[in-house]
Short mmCIF file of C-alpha atoms in Angstrom, two decimals:
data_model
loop_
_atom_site.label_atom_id
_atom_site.label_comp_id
_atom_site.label_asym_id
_atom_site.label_seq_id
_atom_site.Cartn_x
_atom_site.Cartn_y
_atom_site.Cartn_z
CA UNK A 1 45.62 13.02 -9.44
CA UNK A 2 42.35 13.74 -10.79
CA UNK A 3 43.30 17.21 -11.59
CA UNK A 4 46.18 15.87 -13.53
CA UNK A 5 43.62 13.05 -15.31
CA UNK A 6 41.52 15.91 -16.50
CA UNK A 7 43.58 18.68 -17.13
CA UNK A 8 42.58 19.51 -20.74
CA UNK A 9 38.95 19.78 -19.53
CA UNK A 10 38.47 23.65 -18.51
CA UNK A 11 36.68 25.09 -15.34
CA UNK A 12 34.84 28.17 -15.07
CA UNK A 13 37.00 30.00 -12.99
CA UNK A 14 39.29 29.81 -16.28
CA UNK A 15 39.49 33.49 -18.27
CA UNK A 16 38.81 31.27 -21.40
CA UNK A 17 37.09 27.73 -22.45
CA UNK A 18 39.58 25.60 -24.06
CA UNK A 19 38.39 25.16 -27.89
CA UNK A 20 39.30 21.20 -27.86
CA UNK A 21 37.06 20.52 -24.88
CA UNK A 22 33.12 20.22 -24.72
CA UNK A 23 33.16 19.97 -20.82
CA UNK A 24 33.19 22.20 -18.04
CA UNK A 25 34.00 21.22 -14.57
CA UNK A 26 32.39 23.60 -12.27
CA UNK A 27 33.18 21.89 -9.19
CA UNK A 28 36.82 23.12 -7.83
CA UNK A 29 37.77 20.19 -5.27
CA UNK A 30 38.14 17.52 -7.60
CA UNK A 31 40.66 15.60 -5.21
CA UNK A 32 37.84 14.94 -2.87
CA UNK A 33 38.42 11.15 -2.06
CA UNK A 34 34.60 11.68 -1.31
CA UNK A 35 33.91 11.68 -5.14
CA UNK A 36 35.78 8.53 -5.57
CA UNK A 37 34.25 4.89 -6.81
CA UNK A 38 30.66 6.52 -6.89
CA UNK A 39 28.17 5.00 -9.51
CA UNK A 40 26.79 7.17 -12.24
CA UNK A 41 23.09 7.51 -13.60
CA UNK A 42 22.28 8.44 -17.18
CA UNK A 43 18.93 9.77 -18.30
CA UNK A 44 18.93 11.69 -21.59
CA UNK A 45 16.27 12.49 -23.85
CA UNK A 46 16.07 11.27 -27.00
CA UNK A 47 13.96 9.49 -29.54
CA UNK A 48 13.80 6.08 -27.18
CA UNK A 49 11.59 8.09 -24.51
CA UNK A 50 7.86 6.71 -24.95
CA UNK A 51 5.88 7.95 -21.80
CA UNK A 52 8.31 10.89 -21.49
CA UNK A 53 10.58 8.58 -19.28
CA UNK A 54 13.37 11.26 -19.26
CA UNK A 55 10.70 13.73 -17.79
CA UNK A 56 9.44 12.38 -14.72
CA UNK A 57 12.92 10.68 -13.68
CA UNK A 58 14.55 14.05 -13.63
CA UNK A 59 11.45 15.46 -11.94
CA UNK A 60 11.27 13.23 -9.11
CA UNK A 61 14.93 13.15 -8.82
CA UNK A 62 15.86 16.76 -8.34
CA UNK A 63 12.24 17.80 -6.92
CA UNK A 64 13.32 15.65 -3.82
CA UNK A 65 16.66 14.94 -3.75
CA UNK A 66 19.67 17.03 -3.19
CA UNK A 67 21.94 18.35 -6.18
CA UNK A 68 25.17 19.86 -6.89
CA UNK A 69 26.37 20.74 -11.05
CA UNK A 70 29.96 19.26 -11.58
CA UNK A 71 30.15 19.68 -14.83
CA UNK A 72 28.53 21.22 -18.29
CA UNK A 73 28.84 19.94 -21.66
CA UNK A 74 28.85 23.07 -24.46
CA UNK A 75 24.95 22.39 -25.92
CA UNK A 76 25.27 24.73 -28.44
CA UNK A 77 28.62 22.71 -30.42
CA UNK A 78 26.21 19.33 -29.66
CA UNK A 79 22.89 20.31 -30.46
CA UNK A 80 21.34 20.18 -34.76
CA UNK A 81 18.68 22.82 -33.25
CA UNK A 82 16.76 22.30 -37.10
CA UNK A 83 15.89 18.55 -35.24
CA UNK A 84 15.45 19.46 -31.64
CA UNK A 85 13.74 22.45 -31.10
CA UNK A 86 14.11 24.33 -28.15
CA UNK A 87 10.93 25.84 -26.13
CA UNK A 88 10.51 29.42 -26.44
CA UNK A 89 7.27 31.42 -24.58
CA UNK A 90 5.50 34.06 -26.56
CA UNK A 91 3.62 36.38 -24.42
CA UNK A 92 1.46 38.70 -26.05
CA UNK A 93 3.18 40.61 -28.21
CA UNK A 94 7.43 38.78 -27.27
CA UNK A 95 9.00 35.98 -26.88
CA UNK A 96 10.86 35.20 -23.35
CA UNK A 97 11.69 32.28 -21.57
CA UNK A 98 14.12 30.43 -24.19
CA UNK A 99 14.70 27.18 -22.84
CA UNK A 100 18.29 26.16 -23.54
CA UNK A 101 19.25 22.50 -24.13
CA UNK A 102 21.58 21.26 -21.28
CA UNK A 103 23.74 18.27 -20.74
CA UNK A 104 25.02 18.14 -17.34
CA UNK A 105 26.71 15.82 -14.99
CA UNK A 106 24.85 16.57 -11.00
CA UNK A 107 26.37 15.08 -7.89
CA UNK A 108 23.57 13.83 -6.25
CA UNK A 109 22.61 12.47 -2.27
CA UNK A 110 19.85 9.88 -2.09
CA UNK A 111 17.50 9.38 0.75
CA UNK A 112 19.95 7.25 2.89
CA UNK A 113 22.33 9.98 2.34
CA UNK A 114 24.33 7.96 -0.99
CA UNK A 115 26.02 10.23 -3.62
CA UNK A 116 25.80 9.26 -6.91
CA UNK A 117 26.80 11.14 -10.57
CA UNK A 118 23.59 11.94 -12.79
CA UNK A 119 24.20 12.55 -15.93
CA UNK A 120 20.92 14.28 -17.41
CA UNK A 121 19.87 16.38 -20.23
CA UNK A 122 19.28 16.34 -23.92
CA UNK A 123 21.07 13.38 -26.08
CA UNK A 124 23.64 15.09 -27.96
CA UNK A 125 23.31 14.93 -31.66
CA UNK A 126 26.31 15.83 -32.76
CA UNK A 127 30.33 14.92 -31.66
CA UNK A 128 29.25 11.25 -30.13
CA UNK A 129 32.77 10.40 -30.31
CA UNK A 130 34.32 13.15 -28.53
CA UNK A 131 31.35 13.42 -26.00
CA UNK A 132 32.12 9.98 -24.44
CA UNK A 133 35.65 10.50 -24.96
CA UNK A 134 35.24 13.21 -22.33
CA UNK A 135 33.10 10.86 -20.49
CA UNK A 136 35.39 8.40 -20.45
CA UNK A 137 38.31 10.98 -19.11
CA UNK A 138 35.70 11.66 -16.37
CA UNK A 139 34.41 7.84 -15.17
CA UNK A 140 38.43 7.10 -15.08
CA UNK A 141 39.25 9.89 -13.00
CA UNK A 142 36.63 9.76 -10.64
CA UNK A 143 37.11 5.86 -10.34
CA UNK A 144 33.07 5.34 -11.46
CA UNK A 145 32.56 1.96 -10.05
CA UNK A 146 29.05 1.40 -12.61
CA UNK A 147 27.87 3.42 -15.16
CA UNK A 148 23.42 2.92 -15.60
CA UNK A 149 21.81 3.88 -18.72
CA UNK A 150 18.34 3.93 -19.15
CA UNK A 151 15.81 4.23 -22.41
CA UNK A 152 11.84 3.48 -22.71
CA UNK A 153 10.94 1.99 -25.42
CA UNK A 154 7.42 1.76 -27.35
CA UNK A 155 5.86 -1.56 -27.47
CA UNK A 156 3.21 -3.62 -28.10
CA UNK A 157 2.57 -4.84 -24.42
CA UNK A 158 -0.49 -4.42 -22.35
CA UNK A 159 -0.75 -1.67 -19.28
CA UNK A 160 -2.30 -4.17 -17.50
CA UNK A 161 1.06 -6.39 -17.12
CA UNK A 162 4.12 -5.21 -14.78
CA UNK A 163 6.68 -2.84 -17.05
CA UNK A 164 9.01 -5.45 -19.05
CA UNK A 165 12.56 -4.68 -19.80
CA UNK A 166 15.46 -5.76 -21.64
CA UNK A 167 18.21 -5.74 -19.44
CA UNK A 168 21.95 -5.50 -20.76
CA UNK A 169 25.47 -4.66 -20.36
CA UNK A 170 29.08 -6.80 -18.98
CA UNK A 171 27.52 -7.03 -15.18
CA UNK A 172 25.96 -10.50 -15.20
CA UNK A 173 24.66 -10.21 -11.83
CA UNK A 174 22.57 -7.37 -12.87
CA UNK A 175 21.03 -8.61 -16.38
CA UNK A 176 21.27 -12.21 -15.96
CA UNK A 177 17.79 -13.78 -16.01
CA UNK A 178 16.05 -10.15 -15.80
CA UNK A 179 14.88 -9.61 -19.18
CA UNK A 180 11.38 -10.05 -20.32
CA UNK A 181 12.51 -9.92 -24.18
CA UNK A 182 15.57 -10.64 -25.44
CA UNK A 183 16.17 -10.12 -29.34
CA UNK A 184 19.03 -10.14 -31.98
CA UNK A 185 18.03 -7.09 -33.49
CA UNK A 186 19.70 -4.07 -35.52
CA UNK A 187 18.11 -0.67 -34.12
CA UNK A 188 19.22 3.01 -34.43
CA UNK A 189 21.97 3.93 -32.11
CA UNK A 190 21.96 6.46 -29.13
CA UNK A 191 24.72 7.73 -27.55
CA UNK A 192 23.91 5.64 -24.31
CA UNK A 193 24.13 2.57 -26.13
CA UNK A 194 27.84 3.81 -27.73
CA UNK A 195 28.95 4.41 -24.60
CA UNK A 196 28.04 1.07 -23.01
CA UNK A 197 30.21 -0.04 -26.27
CA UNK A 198 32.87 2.18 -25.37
CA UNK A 199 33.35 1.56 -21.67
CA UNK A 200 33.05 -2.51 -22.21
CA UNK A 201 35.63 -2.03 -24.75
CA UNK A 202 37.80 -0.30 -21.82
CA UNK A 203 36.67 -3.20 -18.72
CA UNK A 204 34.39 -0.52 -17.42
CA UNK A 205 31.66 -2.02 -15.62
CA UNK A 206 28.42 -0.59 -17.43
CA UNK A 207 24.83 -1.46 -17.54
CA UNK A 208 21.94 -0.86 -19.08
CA UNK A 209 17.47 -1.11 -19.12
CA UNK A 210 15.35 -0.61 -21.41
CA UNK A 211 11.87 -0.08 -20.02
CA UNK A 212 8.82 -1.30 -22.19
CA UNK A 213 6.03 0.90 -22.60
CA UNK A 214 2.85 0.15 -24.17
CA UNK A 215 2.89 2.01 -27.30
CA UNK A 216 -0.50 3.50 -27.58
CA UNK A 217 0.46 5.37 -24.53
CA UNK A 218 3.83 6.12 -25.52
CA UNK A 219 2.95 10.08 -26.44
CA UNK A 220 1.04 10.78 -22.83
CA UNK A 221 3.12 10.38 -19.69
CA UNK A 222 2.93 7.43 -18.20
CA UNK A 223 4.18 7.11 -14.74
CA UNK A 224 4.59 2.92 -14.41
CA UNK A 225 7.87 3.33 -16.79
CA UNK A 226 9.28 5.73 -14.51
CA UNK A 227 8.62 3.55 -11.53
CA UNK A 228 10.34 0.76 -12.74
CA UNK A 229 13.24 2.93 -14.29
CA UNK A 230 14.02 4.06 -10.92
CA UNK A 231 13.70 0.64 -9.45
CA UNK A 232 16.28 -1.07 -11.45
CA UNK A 233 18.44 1.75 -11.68
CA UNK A 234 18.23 1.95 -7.56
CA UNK A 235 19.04 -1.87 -7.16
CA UNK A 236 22.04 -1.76 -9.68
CA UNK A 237 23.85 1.13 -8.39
CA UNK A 238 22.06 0.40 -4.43
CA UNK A 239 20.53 4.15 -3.83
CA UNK A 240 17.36 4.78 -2.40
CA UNK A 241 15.27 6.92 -5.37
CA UNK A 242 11.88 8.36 -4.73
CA UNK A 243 9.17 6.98 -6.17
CA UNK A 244 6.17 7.94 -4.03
CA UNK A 245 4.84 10.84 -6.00
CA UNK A 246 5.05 8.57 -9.19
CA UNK A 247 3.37 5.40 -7.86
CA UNK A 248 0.32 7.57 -6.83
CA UNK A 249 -0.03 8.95 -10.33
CA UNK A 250 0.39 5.85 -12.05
CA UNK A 251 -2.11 4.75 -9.32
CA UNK A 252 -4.42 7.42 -11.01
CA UNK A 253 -3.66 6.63 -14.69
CA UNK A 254 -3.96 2.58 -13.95
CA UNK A 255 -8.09 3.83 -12.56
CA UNK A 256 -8.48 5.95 -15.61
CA UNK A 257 -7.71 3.57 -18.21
CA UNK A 258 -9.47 0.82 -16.74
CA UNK A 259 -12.56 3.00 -16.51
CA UNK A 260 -11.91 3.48 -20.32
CA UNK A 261 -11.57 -0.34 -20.77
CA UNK A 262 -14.80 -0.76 -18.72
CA UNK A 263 -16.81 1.89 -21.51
CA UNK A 264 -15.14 1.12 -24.85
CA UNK A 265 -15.58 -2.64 -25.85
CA UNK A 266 -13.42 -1.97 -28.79
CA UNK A 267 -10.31 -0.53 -26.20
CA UNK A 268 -10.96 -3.55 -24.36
CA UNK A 269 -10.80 -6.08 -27.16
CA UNK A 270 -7.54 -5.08 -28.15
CA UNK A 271 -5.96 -4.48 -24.82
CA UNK A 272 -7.01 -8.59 -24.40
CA UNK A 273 -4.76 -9.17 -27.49
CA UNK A 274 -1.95 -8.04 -26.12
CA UNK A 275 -2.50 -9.54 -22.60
CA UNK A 276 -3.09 -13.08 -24.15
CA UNK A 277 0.21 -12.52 -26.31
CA UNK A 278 2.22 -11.21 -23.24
CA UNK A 279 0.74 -13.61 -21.31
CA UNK A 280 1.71 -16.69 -23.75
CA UNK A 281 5.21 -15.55 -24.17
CA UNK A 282 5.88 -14.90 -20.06
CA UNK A 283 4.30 -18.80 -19.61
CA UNK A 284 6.36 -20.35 -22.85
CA UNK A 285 9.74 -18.66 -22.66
CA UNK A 286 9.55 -19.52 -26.44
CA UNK A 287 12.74 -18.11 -28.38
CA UNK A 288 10.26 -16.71 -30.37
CA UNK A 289 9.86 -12.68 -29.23
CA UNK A 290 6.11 -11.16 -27.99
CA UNK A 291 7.00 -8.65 -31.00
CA UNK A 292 7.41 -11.35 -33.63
CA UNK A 293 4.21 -12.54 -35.92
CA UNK A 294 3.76 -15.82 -36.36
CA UNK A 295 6.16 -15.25 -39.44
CA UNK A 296 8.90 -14.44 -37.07
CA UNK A 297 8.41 -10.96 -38.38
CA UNK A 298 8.70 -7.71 -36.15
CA UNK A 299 5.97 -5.40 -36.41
CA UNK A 300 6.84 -1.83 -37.97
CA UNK A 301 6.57 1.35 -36.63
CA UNK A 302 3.70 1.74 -38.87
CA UNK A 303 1.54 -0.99 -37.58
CA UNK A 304 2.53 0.05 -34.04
CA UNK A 305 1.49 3.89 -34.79
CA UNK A 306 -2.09 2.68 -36.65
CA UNK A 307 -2.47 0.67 -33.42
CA UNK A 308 -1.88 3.49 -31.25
CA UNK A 309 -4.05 5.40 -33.34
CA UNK A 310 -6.81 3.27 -32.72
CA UNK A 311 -6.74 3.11 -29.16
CA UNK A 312 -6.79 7.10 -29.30
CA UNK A 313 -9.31 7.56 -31.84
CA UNK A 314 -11.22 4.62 -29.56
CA UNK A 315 -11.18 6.62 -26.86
CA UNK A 316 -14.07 9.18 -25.75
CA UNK A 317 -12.82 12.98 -25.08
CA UNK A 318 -9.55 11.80 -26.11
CA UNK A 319 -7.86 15.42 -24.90
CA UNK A 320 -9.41 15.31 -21.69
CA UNK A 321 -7.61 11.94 -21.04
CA UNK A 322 -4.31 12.85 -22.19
CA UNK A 323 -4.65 16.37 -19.97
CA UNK A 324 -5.57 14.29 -16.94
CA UNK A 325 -3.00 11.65 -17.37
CA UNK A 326 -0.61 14.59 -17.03
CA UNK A 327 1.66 14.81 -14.24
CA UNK A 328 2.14 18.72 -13.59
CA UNK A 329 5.95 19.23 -13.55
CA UNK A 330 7.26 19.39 -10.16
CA UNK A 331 9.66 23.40 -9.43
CA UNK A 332 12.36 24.10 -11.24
CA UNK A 333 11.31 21.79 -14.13
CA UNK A 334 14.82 19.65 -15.27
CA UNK A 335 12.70 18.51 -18.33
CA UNK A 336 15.47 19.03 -21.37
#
């Protein structure tokens, strides 16, 4: 049956990729009633990743648990490489090392033994439409049970607070009363956010969190997003997800930055801004959003980056914090 549901979709024991299909199913026991009514994780990284989210997920994730590729999407028909650059290494006197955008679907085991589908790589630029179409072949095949999407978003909220999120989706039991801002806004699309569109609009149960990072750390990693990422994407589909390795560096990052709030009055003044703003907002519930001015306006990206700015340029030795704040990436580097 699930053969016969995905027939058009190629597999690499095939002499030749169909033209009409962007996925490859690499797996050959697709009847496996094991593979049925799993839930599905998706991290992909795109321009809603502040704290390089996408990064340390897929890290921790395949640095500890077990993983199996199902399935390959064609990169090179989905990626506008003028906008997202691939890595290349130069070494002296050549290039090697070409790092190849991927989009991949993983079967993966958590650490009570759970299988989920992961869904990881680079956010396709191009083809959104057929993409999910192909997703959608896939979740109805393989009888997905929830689909998770996940994003981290820049904003102007303290380090100092637990990560807020705005929770959303057609599962009421897992958004209901969970979001820490809640707006009526219009934003650039992702594909994520199509698809949660897309699989609604077919009575697929689908989810989705969108983790808020402070914004003047949104360009250094930042290991609290990831934490809570895997949190809420743990309770929703009910894995167990590793987070040790992540809570100890944002254990480290949380003792640097306070050390930085402790020398820099002028860090410290503004980091108290936000807190009393977060702070009055958790305590009000006003409709009124923690992003809106007191003329109901949202601040713009360029108030956000001269805000980030200054909390940089505040900041002694600015490199050395950003270097130490790093988290080295863990073998075999899944970072698209």
């Amino acid at each position: 049956m699930v053969a016969a549901l995905l027939c058009r979709m190629p597999t690499l024991n095939e002499e030749k990729m169909s033209k009409d299909s962007l996925m490859t199913l690499v797996a050959d026991d697709l009847d496996d009633s094991r593979l049925q009514g799993l839930g599905m994780f998706i991290s992909l990284k795109s321009i809603s990743d502040a704290g390089h989210n996408h990064a340390q997920v897929s890290n921790e994730l395949f640095g500890r648990l077990e993983s199996e590729l199902f399935a390959t999407f064609d990169a090179d028909e989905l990626i506008a490489y003028t906008s997202q650059r691939p890595r290349v290494s130069f070494l002296g006197d050549h290039f090697a090392g070409y790092q190849a955008p991927r989009i991949e679907i993983y079967l993966m085991t958590d650490e009570m033994d759970r299988k989920f589908w992961f869904l990881n790589g680079v956010e396709p630029d191009l083809k959104w439409e057929r993409v999910i179409a192909e997703l959608q072949s896939f979740i109805e095949a393989f009888n997905v049970s929830l689909v998770v999407g996940t994003a981290s978003l820049p904003m102007p909220v303290p380090h100092t607070r637990p990560v807020g999120v705005t929770a959303h989706g057609n599962r009421k039991d897992l958004i209901e009363n969970i979001s820490t801002w809640s707006p009526t806004v219009e934003s650039p699309a992702g594909l994520a956010s199509l698809l949660e569109i897309r699989l609604s609009e077919a009575g697929r149960d689908v989810v989705g969190y969108s983790m808020h990072t402070p914004h003047y750390l949104a360009e250094s990693e930042y290991p609290a997003v990831a934490v809570a990422t895997l949190e809420y994407v743990g309770a929703a589909l009910k894995l167990a997800l590793p987070t040790d390795k992540l809570r100890e560096a944002a254990r480290l990052v949380d003792q640097q930055l306070a050390e930085q709030l402790q020398a820099n009055s002028d860090v410290r003044q503004m980091v108290d801004g936000f807190e009393e703003r977060f702070d009055a907002h958790a305590k009000e519930h006003e409709s009124r959003s923690l992003l809106l001015d007191e003329d109901e306006q949202m601040a713009d990206a360029e108030e956000l980056g001269a805000s980030a700015e200054h909390f940089l340029a505040a900041i002694e030795n600015t490199e050395d914090w950003l270097k130490n704040g790093h988290i080295e990436p863990l073998p075999g580097d899944h970072d698209q």
